[in-house]
CSV table of C-alpha atoms in Angstrom, one decimal:
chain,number,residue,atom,x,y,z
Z,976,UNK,CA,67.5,14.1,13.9
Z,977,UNK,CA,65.8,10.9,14.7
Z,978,UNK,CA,64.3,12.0,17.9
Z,979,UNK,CA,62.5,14.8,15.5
Z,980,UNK,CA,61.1,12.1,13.1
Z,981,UNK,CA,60.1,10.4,15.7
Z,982,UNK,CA,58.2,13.6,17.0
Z,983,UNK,CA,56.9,14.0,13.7
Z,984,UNK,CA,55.9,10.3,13.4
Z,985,UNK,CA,54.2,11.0,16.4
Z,986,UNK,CA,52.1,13.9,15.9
Z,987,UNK,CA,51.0,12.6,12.5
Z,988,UNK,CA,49.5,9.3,14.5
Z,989,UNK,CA,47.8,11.4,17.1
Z,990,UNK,CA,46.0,13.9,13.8
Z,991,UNK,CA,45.1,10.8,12.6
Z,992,UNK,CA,43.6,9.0,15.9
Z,993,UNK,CA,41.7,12.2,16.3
Z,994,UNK,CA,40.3,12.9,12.9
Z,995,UNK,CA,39.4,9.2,13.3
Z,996,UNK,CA,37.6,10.3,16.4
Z,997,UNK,CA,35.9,13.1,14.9
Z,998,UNK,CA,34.6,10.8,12.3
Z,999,UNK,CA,33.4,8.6,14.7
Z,1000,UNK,CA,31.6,11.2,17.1
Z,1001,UNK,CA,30.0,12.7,13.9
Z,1002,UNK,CA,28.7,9.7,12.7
Z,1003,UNK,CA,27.1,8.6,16.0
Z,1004,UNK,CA,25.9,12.0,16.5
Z,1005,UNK,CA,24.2,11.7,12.6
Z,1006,UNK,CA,23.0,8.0,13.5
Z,1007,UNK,CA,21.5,9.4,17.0
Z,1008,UNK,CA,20.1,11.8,15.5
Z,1009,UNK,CA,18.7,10.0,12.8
Z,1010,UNK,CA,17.0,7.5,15.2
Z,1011,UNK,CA,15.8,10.0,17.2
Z,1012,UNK,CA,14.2,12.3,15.2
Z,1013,UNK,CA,13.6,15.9,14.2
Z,1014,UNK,CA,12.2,18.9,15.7
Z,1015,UNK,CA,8.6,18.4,15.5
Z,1016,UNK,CA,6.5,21.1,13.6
Z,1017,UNK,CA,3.5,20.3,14.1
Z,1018,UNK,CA,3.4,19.0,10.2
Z,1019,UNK,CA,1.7,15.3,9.6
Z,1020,UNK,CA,1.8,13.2,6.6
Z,1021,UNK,CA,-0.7,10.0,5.8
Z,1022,UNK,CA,0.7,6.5,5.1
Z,1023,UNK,CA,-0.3,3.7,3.9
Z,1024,UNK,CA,0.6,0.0,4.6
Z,1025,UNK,CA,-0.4,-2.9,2.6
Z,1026,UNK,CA,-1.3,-5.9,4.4
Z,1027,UNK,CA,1.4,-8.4,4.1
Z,1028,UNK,CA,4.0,-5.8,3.8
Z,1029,UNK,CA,7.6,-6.6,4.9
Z,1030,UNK,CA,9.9,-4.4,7.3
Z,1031,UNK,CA,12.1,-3.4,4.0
Z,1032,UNK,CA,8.9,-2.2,2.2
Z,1033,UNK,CA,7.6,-0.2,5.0
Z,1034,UNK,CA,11.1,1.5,5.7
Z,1035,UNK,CA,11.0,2.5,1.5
Z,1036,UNK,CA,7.5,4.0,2.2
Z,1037,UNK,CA,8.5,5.8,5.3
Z,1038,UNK,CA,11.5,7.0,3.5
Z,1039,UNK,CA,9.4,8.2,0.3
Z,1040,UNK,CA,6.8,10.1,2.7
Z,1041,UNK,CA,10.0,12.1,4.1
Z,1042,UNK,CA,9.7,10.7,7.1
Z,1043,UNK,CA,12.7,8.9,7.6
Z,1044,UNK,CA,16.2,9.4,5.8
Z,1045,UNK,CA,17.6,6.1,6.1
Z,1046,UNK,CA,15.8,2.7,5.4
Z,1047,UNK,CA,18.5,0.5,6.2
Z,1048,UNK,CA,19.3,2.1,9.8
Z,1049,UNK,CA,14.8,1.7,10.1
Z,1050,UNK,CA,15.2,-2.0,9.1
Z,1051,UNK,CA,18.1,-2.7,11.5
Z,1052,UNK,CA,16.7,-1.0,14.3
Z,1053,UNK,CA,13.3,-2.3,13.9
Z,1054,UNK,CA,14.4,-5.4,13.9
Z,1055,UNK,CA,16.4,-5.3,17.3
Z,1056,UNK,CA,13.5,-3.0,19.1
Z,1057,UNK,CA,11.1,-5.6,18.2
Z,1058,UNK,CA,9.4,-4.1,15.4
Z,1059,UNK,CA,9.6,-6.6,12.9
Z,1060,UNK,CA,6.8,-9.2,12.9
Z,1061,UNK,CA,4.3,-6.8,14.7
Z,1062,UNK,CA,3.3,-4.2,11.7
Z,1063,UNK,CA,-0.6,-3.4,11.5
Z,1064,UNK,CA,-1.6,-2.6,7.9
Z,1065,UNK,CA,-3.9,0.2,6.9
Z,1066,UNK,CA,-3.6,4.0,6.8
Z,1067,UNK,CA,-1.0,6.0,9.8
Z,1068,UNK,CA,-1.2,9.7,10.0
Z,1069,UNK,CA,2.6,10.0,11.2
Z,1070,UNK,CA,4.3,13.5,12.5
Z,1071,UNK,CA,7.4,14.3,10.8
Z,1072,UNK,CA,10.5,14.7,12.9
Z,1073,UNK,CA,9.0,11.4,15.2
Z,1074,UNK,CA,11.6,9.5,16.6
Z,1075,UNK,CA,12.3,6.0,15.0
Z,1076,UNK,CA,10.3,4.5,18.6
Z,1077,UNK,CA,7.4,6.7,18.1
Z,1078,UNK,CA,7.0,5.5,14.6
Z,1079,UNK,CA,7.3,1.6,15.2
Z,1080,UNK,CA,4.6,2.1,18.6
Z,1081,UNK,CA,2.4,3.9,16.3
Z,1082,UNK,CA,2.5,1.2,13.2
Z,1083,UNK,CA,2.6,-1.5,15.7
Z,1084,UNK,CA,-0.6,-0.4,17.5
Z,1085,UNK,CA,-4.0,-2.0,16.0
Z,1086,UNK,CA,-6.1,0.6,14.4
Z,1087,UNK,CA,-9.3,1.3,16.1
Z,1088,UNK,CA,-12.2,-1.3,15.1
Z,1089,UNK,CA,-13.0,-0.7,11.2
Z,1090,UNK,CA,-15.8,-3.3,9.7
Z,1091,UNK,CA,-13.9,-5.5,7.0
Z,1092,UNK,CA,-15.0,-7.7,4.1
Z,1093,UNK,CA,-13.5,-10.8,2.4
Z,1094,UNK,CA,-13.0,-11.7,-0.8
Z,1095,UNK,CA,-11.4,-14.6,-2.8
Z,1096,UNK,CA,-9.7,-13.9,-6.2
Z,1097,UNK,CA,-8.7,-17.0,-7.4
Z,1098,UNK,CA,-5.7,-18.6,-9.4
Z,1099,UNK,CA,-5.6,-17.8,-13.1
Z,1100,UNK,CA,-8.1,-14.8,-12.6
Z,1101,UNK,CA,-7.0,-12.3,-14.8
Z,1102,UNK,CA,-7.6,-8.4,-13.9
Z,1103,UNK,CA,-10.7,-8.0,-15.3
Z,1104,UNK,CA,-12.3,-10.9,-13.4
Z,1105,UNK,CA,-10.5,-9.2,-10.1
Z,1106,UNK,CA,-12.3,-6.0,-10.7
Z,1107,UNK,CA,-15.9,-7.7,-11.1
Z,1108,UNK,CA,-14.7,-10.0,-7.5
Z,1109,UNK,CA,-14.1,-6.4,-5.8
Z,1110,UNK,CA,-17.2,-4.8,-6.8
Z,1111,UNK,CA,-19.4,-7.4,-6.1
Z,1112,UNK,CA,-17.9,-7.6,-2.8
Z,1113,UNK,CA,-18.8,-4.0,-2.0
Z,1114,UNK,CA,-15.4,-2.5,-2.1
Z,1115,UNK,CA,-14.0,0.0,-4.9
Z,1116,UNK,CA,-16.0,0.1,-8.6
Z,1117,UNK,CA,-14.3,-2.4,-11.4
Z,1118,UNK,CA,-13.4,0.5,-13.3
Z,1119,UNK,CA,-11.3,2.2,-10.1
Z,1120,UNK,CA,-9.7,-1.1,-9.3
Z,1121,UNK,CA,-8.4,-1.1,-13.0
Z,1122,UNK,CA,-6.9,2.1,-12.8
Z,1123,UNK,CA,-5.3,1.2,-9.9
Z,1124,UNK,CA,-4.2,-2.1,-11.3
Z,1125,UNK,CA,-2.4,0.1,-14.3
Z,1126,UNK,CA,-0.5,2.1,-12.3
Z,1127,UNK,CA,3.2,1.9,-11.4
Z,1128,UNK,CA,3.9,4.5,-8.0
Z,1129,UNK,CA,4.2,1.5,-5.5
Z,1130,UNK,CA,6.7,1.5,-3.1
Z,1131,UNK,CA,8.4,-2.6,-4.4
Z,1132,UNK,CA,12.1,-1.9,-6.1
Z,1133,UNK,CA,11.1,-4.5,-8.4
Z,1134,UNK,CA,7.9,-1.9,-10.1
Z,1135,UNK,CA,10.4,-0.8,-12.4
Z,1136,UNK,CA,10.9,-3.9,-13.9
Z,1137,UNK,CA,7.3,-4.1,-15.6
Z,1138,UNK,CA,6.5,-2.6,-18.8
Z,1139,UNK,CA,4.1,0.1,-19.6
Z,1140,UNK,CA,4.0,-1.4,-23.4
Z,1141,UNK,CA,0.8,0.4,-24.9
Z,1142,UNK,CA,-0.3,-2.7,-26.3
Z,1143,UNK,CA,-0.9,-4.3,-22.5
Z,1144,UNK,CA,-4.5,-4.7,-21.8
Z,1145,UNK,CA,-3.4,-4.2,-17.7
Z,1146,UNK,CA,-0.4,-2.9,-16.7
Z,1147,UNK,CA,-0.2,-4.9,-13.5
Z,1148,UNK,CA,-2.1,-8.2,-14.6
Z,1149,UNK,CA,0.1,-11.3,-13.8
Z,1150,UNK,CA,1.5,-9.4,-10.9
Z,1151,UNK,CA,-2.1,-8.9,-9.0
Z,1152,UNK,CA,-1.6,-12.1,-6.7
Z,1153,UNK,CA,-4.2,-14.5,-6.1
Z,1154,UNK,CA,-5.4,-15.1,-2.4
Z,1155,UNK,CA,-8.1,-14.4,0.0
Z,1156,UNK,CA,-8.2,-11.1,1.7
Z,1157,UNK,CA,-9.6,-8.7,4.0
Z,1158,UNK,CA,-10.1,-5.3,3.8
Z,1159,UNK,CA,-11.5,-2.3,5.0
Z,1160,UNK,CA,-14.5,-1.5,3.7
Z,1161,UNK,CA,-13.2,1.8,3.1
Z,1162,UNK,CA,-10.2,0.5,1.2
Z,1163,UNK,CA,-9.4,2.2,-1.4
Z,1164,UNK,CA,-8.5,0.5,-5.3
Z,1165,UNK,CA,-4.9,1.6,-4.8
Z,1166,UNK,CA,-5.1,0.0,-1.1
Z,1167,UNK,CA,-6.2,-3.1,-2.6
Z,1168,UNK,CA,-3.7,-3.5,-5.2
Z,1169,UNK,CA,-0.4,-2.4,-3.1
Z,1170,UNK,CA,-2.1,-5.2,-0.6
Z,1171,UNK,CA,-1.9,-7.9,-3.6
Z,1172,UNK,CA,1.7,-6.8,-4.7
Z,1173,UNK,CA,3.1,-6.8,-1.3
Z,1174,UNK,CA,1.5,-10.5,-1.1
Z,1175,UNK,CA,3.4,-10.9,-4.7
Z,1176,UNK,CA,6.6,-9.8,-3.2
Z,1177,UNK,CA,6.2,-11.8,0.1
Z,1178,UNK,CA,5.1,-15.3,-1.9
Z,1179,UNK,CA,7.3,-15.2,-5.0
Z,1180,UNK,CA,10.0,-13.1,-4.4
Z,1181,UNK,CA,12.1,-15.1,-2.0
Z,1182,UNK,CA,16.0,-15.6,-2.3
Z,1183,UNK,CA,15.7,-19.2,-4.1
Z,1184,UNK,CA,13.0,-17.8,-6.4
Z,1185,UNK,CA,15.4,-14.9,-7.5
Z,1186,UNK,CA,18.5,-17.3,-7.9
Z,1187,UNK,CA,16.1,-19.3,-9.8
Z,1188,UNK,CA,14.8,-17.1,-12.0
Z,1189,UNK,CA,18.7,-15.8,-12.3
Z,1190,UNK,CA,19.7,-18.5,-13.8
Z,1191,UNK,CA,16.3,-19.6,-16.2
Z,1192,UNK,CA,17.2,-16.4,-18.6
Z,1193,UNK,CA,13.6,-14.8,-17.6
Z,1194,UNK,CA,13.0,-11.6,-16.8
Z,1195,UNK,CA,10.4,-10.9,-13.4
Z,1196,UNK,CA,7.7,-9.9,-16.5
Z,1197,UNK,CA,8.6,-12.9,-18.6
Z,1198,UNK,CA,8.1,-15.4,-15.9
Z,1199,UNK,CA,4.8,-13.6,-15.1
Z,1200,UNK,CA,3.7,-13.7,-18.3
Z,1201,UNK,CA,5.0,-17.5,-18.6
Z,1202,UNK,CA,3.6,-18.4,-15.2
Z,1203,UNK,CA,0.0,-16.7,-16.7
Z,1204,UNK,CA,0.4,-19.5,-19.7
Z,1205,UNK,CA,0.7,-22.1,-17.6
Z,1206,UNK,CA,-2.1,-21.9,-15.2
Z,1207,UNK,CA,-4.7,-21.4,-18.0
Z,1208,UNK,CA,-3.3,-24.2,-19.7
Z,1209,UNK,CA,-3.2,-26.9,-17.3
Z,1210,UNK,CA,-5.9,-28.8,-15.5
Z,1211,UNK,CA,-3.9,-29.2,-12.5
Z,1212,UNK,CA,-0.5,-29.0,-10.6
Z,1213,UNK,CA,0.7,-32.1,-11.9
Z,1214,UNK,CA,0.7,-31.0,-15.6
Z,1215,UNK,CA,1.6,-27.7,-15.1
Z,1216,UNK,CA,5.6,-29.1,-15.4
Z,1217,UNK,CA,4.6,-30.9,-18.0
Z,1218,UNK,CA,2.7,-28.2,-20.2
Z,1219,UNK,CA,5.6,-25.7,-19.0
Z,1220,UNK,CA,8.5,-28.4,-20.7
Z,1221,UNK,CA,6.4,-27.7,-23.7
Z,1222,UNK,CA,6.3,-24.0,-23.6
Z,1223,UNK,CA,9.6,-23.9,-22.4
Z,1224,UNK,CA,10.8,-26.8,-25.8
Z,1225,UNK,CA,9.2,-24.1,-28.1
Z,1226,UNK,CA,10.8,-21.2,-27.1
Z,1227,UNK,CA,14.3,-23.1,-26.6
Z,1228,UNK,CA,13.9,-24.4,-29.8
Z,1229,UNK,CA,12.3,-21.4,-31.9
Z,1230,UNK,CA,14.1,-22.0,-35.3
Z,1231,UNK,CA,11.6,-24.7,-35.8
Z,1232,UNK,CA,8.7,-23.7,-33.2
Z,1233,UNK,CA,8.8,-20.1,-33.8
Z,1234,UNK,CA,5.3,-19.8,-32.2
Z,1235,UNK,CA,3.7,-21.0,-29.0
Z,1236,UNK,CA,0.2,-21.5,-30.2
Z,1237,UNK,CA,-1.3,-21.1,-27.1
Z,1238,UNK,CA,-5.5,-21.8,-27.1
Z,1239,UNK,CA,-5.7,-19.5,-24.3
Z,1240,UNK,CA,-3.9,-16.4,-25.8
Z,1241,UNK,CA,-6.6,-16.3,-28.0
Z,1242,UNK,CA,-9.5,-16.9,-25.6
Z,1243,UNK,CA,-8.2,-14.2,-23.7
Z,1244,UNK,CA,-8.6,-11.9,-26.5
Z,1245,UNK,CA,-12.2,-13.2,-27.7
Z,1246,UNK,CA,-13.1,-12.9,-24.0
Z,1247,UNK,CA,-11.7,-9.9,-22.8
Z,1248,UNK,CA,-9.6,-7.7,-25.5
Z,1249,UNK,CA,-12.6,-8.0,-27.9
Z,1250,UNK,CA,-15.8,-6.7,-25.5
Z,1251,UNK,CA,-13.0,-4.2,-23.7
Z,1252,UNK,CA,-12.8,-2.4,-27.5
Z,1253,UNK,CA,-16.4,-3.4,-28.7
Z,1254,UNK,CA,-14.8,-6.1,-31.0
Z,1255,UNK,CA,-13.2,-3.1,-32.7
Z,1256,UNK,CA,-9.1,-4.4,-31.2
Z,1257,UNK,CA,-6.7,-2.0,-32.8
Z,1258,UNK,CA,-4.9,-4.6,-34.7
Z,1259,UNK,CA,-1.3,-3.7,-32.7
Z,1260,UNK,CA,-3.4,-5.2,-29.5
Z,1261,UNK,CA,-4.4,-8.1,-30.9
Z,1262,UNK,CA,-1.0,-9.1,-32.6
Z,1263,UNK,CA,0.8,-8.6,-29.3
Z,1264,UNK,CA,-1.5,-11.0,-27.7
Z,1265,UNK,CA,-2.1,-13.6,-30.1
Z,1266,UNK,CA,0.4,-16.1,-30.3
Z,1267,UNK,CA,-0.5,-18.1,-33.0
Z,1268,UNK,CA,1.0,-14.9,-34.9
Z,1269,UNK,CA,3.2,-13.5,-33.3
Z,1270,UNK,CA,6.8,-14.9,-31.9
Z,1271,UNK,CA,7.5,-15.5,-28.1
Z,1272,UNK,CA,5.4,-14.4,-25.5
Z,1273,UNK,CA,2.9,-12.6,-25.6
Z,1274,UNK,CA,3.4,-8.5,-24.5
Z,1275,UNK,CA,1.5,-8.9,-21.5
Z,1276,UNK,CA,0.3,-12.0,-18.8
Z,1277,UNK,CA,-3.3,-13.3,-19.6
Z,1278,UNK,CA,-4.1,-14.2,-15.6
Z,1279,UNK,CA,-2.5,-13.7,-12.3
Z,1280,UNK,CA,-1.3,-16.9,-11.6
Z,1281,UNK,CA,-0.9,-19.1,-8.2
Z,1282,UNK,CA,2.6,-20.2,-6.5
Z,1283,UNK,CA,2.4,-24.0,-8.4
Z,1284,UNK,CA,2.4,-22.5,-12.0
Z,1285,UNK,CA,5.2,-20.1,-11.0
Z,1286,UNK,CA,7.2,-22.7,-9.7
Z,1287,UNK,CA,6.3,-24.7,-12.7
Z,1288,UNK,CA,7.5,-21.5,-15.1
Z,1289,UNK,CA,11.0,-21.7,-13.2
Z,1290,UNK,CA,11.6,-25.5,-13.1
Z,1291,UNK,CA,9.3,-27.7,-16.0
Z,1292,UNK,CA,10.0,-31.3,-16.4
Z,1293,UNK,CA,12.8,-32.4,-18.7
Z,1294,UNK,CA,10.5,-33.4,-21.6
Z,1295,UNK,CA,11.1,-33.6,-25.3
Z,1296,UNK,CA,7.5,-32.8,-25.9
Z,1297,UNK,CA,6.7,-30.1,-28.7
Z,1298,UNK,CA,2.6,-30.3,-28.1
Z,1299,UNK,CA,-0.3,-31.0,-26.5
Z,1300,UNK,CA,-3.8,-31.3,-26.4
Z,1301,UNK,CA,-6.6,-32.0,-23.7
Z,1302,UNK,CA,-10.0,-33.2,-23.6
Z,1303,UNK,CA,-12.9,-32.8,-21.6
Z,1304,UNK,CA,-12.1,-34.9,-19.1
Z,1305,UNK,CA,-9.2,-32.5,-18.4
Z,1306,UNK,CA,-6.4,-35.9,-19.5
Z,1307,UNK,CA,-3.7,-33.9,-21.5
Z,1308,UNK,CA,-2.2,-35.9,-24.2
Z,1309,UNK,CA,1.4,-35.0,-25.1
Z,1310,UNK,CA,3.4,-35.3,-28.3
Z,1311,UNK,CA,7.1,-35.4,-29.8
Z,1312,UNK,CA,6.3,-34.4,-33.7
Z,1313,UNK,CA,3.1,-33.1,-35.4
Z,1314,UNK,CA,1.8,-36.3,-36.6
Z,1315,UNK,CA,1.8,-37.9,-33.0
Z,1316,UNK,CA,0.0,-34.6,-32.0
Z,1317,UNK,CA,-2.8,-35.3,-34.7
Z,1318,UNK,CA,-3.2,-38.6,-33.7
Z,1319,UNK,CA,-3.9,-37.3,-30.3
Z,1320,UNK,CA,-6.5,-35.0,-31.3
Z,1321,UNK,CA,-8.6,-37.7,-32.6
Z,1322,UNK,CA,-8.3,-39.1,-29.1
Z,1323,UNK,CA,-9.3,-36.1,-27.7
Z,1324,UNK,CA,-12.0,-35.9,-30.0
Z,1325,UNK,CA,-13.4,-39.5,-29.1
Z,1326,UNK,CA,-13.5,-38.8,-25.7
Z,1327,UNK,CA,-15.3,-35.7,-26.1
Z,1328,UNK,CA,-18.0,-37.3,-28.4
Z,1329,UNK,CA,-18.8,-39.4,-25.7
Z,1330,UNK,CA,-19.7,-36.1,-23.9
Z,1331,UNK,CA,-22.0,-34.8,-26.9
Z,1332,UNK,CA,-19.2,-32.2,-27.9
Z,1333,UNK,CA,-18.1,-32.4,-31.3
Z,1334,UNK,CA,-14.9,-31.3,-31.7
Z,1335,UNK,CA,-11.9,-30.3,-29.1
Z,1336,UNK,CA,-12.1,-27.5,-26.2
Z,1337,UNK,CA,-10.2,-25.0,-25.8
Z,1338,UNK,CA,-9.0,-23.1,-22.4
């Protein structure tokens, strides 16, 4: 009797060894397979890189274009076949069932000579500004690279997170990051823009700057819009922290600063919303924007904004200011209550005088 358990002890090891076995033959076979590709047909599909683009986003594109099935295997083969570090940008016409080597050699290799143009799009440029920099530089027409900039079918997980609100002037604006580029002279508006999120993604998205914005209560659009604020409002990286504690006091302390009464809200609609609707704003539009109305931010960012007001955003200085205002010698004069703030507009004011200007500036 206990020679037969035994047996039976036995043989049930033994199923168990070999369906582990199994499993482990069929899932090198799937992996081998996977890495080495299908049966080739013949059938080719066009992709495009954005410059800047990390391994990860290039695996979810190849993935999306059907010509991979699994981006994580991509990323960790990529990355110990030497792949990583060595990705050309541009456009690929790939063949479908191309072995994971035959597509890392053919995004690796530099693209046959293609004349290229520069062009600068500076910190707290908002989308509209972008477009004009684009055109003027010979690439895509002001009206495409809007289009472009007010779509959401990018290969970045973090798309999702932005809203399509109605009331948004640009769907992308605050996202659109500021840099000097160069690009094809054939790129197209949708080139350009995947190229300025994938630079978004590579400058802003880093581990500390998640955890950070983890912990701040933000959402990715929020801090966007936030970051937007702050670069408009401040005449350099030193005050930004400052004029972000002050943002930042407002919202924390809402009951008695319900509104933000940002100056450059509403010079973004006199400047932009108005002429965009031939000063006829549907009154939704402006009320989302303006927040000397409104509660909050506003629905949308008002610029694209550089790395130093982004980090400013995510970590102001501990201030217990409730306002400011600056004159035209860019000197920002900060203030506890509303009385201290008046007192600092006649400052302000007297500076300005000095300059011929009568009254305060604003943006």
């Amino acid at each position: 009797m206990a020679n037969s358990k035994k047996r039976k002890k036995g043989r049930t090891g033994r199923i168990l060894l070999l369906l582990l076995a199994v499993l482990l033959v069929a899932g090198f076979l799937l992996v081998r397979g996977e890495i080495a590709g299908g049966r080739k047909t013949g059938e080719t599909v066009t992709v495009t890189i954005p410059q800047g683009s990390s391994t990860a986003a290039i695996a979810r594109e190849l993935k999306e274009s059907g010509l991979i099935g699994n981006p994580m295997l991509f990323r960790l083969y990529s990355r110990s076949h030497g792949g990583d570090g060595r990705y050309q940008y541009g456009s690929f016409t790939l063949e479908k069932g191309s072995s994971y080597a035959e597509l890392i050699e053919a995004l690796c290799s530099t693209v046959s000579y293609r004349e290229t143009v520069s062009v600068t799009l500076p910190e707290g440029y908002n989308a509209f500004q972008m477009a004009d920099a684009v055109q003027a530089a010979g690439l895509c027409s002001a009206e495409e690279y809007l289009q472009a900039a007010n779509r959401v079918d990018y290969p970045f997980d973090w798309i999702g997170e932005i809203s399509t609100d109605e009331r948004k002037m640009v769907v992308l604006d605050g996202f659109l990051y500021p840099d000097t580029y160069s690009f094809f002279t054939d790129a197209s508006a949708y080139d350009i823009v995947s190229t300025q999120l994938a630079n978004f993604e590579k400058k802003l998205l880093t581990e500390e700057n998640k955890q950070a914005l983890a912990e701040s209560g933000l959402t990715l659009e929020e801090w966007a819009i936030f970051a937007s604020i702050v670069q408009k409002e401040s005449a350099n990286v030193e005050e930004m922290y400052n004029v972000s504690s002050v943002f930042h006091n407002r919202l924390q302390d809402s009951a008695d600063f319900p509104k933000l009464e940002s100056c450059t809200t509403n010079n973004y609609i006199w400047d932009y919303i108005e002429p965009y609707y031939n000063d006829n704003v549907p009154q939704a539009v402006k009320d989302a924007y303006n927040t000397y109305e409104r509660q909050g931010l506003p629905v949308g960012a008002i610029a694209n904004a550089g790395a130093d007001a982004f980090d400013a955003a995510l970590h102001p200085n501990d201030t217990p200011y409730y306002f400011f205002v600056t004159d035209v010698e860019y000197t920002h004069y900060y203030a506890v209550t509303y009385q201290q703030h008046l007192a600092n507009i006649e400052k302000a004011k007297a500076v300005n005088a000095t300059y011929g200007i009568n009254g305060l500036i604003t943006g």
